């Protein structure tokens, strides 16, 4: 609603991923972050792509935007801080990561990739074999 007609999105669910469950408040905060921190800072076409794919009982869920991206140093701080108790920033990302670990333990992971002026992609991997 914030962007009106200047916001495009795709949702792609493949290979039986629609049968997989993830806890509440896993994907939604990632979409909010993409809108608020990535897409809000650019002009022109704004695109958000959500993918869910299942291969060999491994679920991959990604949220990708074509926004302004995250500077390399800040990206390192975010990734390093996900497991740190002392890290006080990026509460939403940290909560998503903790929720994944609470429900799935070592069979789940979250990877944040970003390039300035090209966008950010967050990939959640859940190994249902474990």
PDB file of C-alpha atoms in Angstrom:
ATOM      1  CA  UNK A   1       0.000   0.000   0.000  1.00  0.00           C
ATOM      2  CA  UNK A   2       2.870   2.345   0.733  1.00  0.00           C
ATOM      3  CA  UNK A   3       4.059   2.263  -2.883  1.00  0.00           C
ATOM      4  CA  UNK A   4       0.721   2.278  -4.694  1.00  0.00           C
ATOM      5  CA  UNK A   5       1.152   1.119  -8.277  1.00  0.00           C
ATOM      6  CA  UNK A   6       4.953   1.545  -8.171  1.00  0.00           C
ATOM      7  CA  UNK A   7       5.522  -1.818  -6.559  1.00  0.00           C
ATOM      8  CA  UNK A   8       5.695  -5.166  -8.360  1.00  0.00           C
ATOM      9  CA  UNK A   9       6.063  -8.581  -6.846  1.00  0.00           C
ATOM     10  CA  UNK A  10       6.295 -12.229  -7.850  1.00  0.00           C
ATOM     11  CA  UNK A  11       5.551 -15.266  -5.758  1.00  0.00           C
ATOM     12  CA  UNK A  12       6.900 -18.547  -7.102  1.00  0.00           C
ATOM     13  CA  UNK A  13       6.166 -21.810  -5.288  1.00  0.00           C
ATOM     14  CA  UNK A  14       7.524 -24.960  -6.927  1.00  0.00           C
ATOM     15  CA  UNK A  15       8.166 -28.665  -6.513  1.00  0.00           C
ATOM     16  CA  UNK A  16       5.802 -29.311  -3.618  1.00  0.00           C
ATOM     17  CA  UNK A  17       6.971 -26.407  -1.444  1.00  0.00           C
ATOM     18  CA  UNK A  18       3.327 -25.472  -0.895  1.00  0.00           C
ATOM     19  CA  UNK A  19       3.042 -28.586   1.289  1.00  0.00           C
ATOM     20  CA  UNK A  20       5.808 -27.444   3.669  1.00  0.00           C
ATOM     21  CA  UNK A  21       5.146 -25.522   6.846  1.00  0.00           C
ATOM     22  CA  UNK A  22       7.244 -22.785   8.359  1.00  0.00           C
ATOM     23  CA  UNK A  23       6.561 -21.058  11.668  1.00  0.00           C
ATOM     24  CA  UNK A  24       4.633 -17.809  11.750  1.00  0.00           C
ATOM     25  CA  UNK A  25       6.613 -14.600  11.419  1.00  0.00           C
ATOM     26  CA  UNK A  26       9.414 -16.083   9.336  1.00  0.00           C
ATOM     27  CA  UNK A  27       8.759 -14.721   5.836  1.00  0.00           C
ATOM     28  CA  UNK A  28       6.647 -11.657   6.658  1.00  0.00           C
ATOM     29  CA  UNK A  29       9.379  -9.710   8.522  1.00  0.00           C
ATOM     30  CA  UNK A  30      11.770 -10.338   5.624  1.00  0.00           C
ATOM     31  CA  UNK A  31       9.243  -8.875   3.200  1.00  0.00           C
ATOM     32  CA  UNK A  32       8.724  -5.865   5.466  1.00  0.00           C
ATOM     33  CA  UNK A  33      12.484  -5.296   5.665  1.00  0.00           C
ATOM     34  CA  UNK A  34      12.784  -5.512   1.883  1.00  0.00           C
ATOM     35  CA  UNK A  35      10.069  -2.888   1.467  1.00  0.00           C
ATOM     36  CA  UNK A  36      11.237  -0.562   4.201  1.00  0.00           C
ATOM     37  CA  UNK A  37      15.011  -0.733   3.861  1.00  0.00           C
ATOM     38  CA  UNK A  38      15.536  -1.848   0.281  1.00  0.00           C
ATOM     39  CA  UNK A  39      12.772  -0.695  -2.008  1.00  0.00           C
ATOM     40  CA  UNK A  40      11.824   2.510  -0.254  1.00  0.00           C
ATOM     41  CA  UNK A  41      15.254   3.958  -1.002  1.00  0.00           C
ATOM     42  CA  UNK A  42      15.102   3.684  -4.791  1.00  0.00           C
ATOM     43  CA  UNK A  43      13.281   5.333  -7.660  1.00  0.00           C
ATOM     44  CA  UNK A  44      11.917   3.555 -10.677  1.00  0.00           C
ATOM     45  CA  UNK A  45      10.603   0.022 -10.772  1.00  0.00           C
ATOM     46  CA  UNK A  46      10.533  -1.746  -7.441  1.00  0.00           C
ATOM     47  CA  UNK A  47      10.470  -5.527  -7.517  1.00  0.00           C
ATOM     48  CA  UNK A  48      10.136  -8.066  -4.744  1.00  0.00           C
ATOM     49  CA  UNK A  49      10.446 -11.765  -5.592  1.00  0.00           C
ATOM     50  CA  UNK A  50       9.488 -14.498  -3.144  1.00  0.00           C
ATOM     51  CA  UNK A  51      10.514 -18.043  -4.061  1.00  0.00           C
ATOM     52  CA  UNK A  52       9.824 -21.336  -2.336  1.00  0.00           C
ATOM     53  CA  UNK A  53      11.282 -24.500  -3.772  1.00  0.00           C
ATOM     54  CA  UNK A  54      11.609 -28.047  -2.460  1.00  0.00           C
ATOM     55  CA  UNK A  55      14.428 -30.359  -3.585  1.00  0.00           C
ATOM     56  CA  UNK A  56      15.272 -33.661  -1.885  1.00  0.00           C
ATOM     57  CA  UNK A  57      13.291 -32.617   1.211  1.00  0.00           C
ATOM     58  CA  UNK A  58      15.236 -29.365   1.525  1.00  0.00           C
ATOM     59  CA  UNK A  59      13.032 -26.282   1.469  1.00  0.00           C
ATOM     60  CA  UNK A  60      14.542 -23.082   0.092  1.00  0.00           C
ATOM     61  CA  UNK A  61      12.644 -19.870   0.695  1.00  0.00           C
ATOM     62  CA  UNK A  62      14.069 -16.630  -0.626  1.00  0.00           C
ATOM     63  CA  UNK A  63      12.989 -13.020  -0.443  1.00  0.00           C
ATOM     64  CA  UNK A  64      14.793 -10.856  -2.989  1.00  0.00           C
ATOM     65  CA  UNK A  65      14.474  -7.185  -3.837  1.00  0.00           C
ATOM     66  CA  UNK A  66      16.078  -4.913  -6.417  1.00  0.00           C
ATOM     67  CA  UNK A  67      16.602  -2.184  -3.828  1.00  0.00           C
ATOM     68  CA  UNK A  68      19.572  -0.171  -2.696  1.00  0.00           C
ATOM     69  CA  UNK A  69      21.377  -3.115  -1.086  1.00  0.00           C
ATOM     70  CA  UNK A  70      23.409  -3.231   2.097  1.00  0.00           C
ATOM     71  CA  UNK A  71      26.972  -1.886   2.338  1.00  0.00           C
ATOM     72  CA  UNK A  72      29.531  -4.690   2.751  1.00  0.00           C
ATOM     73  CA  UNK A  73      30.583  -3.728   6.300  1.00  0.00           C
ATOM     74  CA  UNK A  74      26.992  -3.486   7.521  1.00  0.00           C
ATOM     75  CA  UNK A  75      26.156  -6.816   5.872  1.00  0.00           C
ATOM     76  CA  UNK A  76      29.073  -8.432   7.704  1.00  0.00           C
ATOM     77  CA  UNK A  77      27.845  -6.943  11.007  1.00  0.00           C
ATOM     78  CA  UNK A  78      24.345  -8.294  10.418  1.00  0.00           C
ATOM     79  CA  UNK A  79      25.532 -11.792   9.488  1.00  0.00           C
ATOM     80  CA  UNK A  80      28.009 -11.898  12.378  1.00  0.00           C
ATOM     81  CA  UNK A  81      25.429 -10.552  14.813  1.00  0.00           C
ATOM     82  CA  UNK A  82      22.679 -13.069  14.131  1.00  0.00           C
ATOM     83  CA  UNK A  83      24.023 -15.501  16.717  1.00  0.00           C
ATOM     84  CA  UNK A  84      25.530 -12.945  19.081  1.00  0.00           C
ATOM     85  CA  UNK A  85      23.811 -12.093  22.348  1.00  0.00           C
ATOM     86  CA  UNK A  86      25.649  -8.771  22.562  1.00  0.00           C
ATOM     87  CA  UNK A  87      24.540  -7.522  19.140  1.00  0.00           C
ATOM     88  CA  UNK A  88      21.664  -5.106  19.713  1.00  0.00           C
ATOM     89  CA  UNK A  89      20.738  -4.038  16.168  1.00  0.00           C
ATOM     90  CA  UNK A  90      18.552  -5.591  13.486  1.00  0.00           C
ATOM     91  CA  UNK A  91      16.042  -7.090  15.880  1.00  0.00           C
ATOM     92  CA  UNK A  92      13.687  -8.337  13.140  1.00  0.00           C
ATOM     93  CA  UNK A  93      16.384 -10.312  11.343  1.00  0.00           C
ATOM     94  CA  UNK A  94      17.685 -11.683  14.596  1.00  0.00           C
ATOM     95  CA  UNK A  95      14.189 -12.766  15.669  1.00  0.00           C
ATOM     96  CA  UNK A  96      13.617 -14.590  12.389  1.00  0.00           C
ATOM     97  CA  UNK A  97      16.957 -16.372  12.751  1.00  0.00           C
ATOM     98  CA  UNK A  98      16.244 -17.352  16.363  1.00  0.00           C
ATOM     99  CA  UNK A  99      12.767 -18.588  15.490  1.00  0.00           C
ATOM    100  CA  UNK A 100      14.221 -20.805  12.750  1.00  0.00           C
ATOM    101  CA  UNK A 101      16.784 -22.233  15.144  1.00  0.00           C
ATOM    102  CA  UNK A 102      14.162 -22.764  17.861  1.00  0.00           C
ATOM    103  CA  UNK A 103      11.885 -24.768  15.580  1.00  0.00           C
ATOM    104  CA  UNK A 104      14.407 -26.560  13.371  1.00  0.00           C
ATOM    105  CA  UNK A 105      17.769 -26.440  15.174  1.00  0.00           C
ATOM    106  CA  UNK A 106      20.778 -27.114  12.965  1.00  0.00           C
ATOM    107  CA  UNK A 107      18.580 -28.248  10.089  1.00  0.00           C
ATOM    108  CA  UNK A 108      17.729 -24.607   9.289  1.00  0.00           C
ATOM    109  CA  UNK A 109      19.874 -21.700   8.244  1.00  0.00           C
ATOM    110  CA  UNK A 110      19.531 -18.173   6.934  1.00  0.00           C
ATOM    111  CA  UNK A 111      21.905 -16.507   4.492  1.00  0.00           C
ATOM    112  CA  UNK A 112      21.843 -12.792   3.701  1.00  0.00           C
ATOM    113  CA  UNK A 113      23.379 -11.681   0.406  1.00  0.00           C
ATOM    114  CA  UNK A 114      23.475  -8.135  -0.827  1.00  0.00           C
ATOM    115  CA  UNK A 115      25.180  -5.865  -3.294  1.00  0.00           C
ATOM    116  CA  UNK A 116      24.906  -2.110  -3.128  1.00  0.00           C
ATOM    117  CA  UNK A 117      22.604  -0.604  -5.757  1.00  0.00           C
ATOM    118  CA  UNK A 118      21.554  -4.082  -6.916  1.00  0.00           C
ATOM    119  CA  UNK A 119      19.491  -5.454  -4.062  1.00  0.00           C
ATOM    120  CA  UNK A 120      19.351  -7.961  -1.252  1.00  0.00           C
ATOM    121  CA  UNK A 121      18.381 -11.612  -1.071  1.00  0.00           C
ATOM    122  CA  UNK A 122      17.684 -13.559   2.098  1.00  0.00           C
ATOM    123  CA  UNK A 123      17.673 -17.326   1.699  1.00  0.00           C
ATOM    124  CA  UNK A 124      16.208 -19.644   4.298  1.00  0.00           C
ATOM    125  CA  UNK A 125      17.126 -23.311   4.069  1.00  0.00           C
ATOM    126  CA  UNK A 126      15.273 -25.976   6.027  1.00  0.00           C
ATOM    127  CA  UNK A 127      16.377 -29.586   5.730  1.00  0.00           C
ATOM    128  CA  UNK A 128      13.278 -31.704   6.302  1.00  0.00           C
ATOM    129  CA  UNK A 129      15.422 -34.877   6.141  1.00  0.00           C
ATOM    130  CA  UNK A 130      16.705 -34.087   9.620  1.00  0.00           C
TER     131      UNK A 130
END
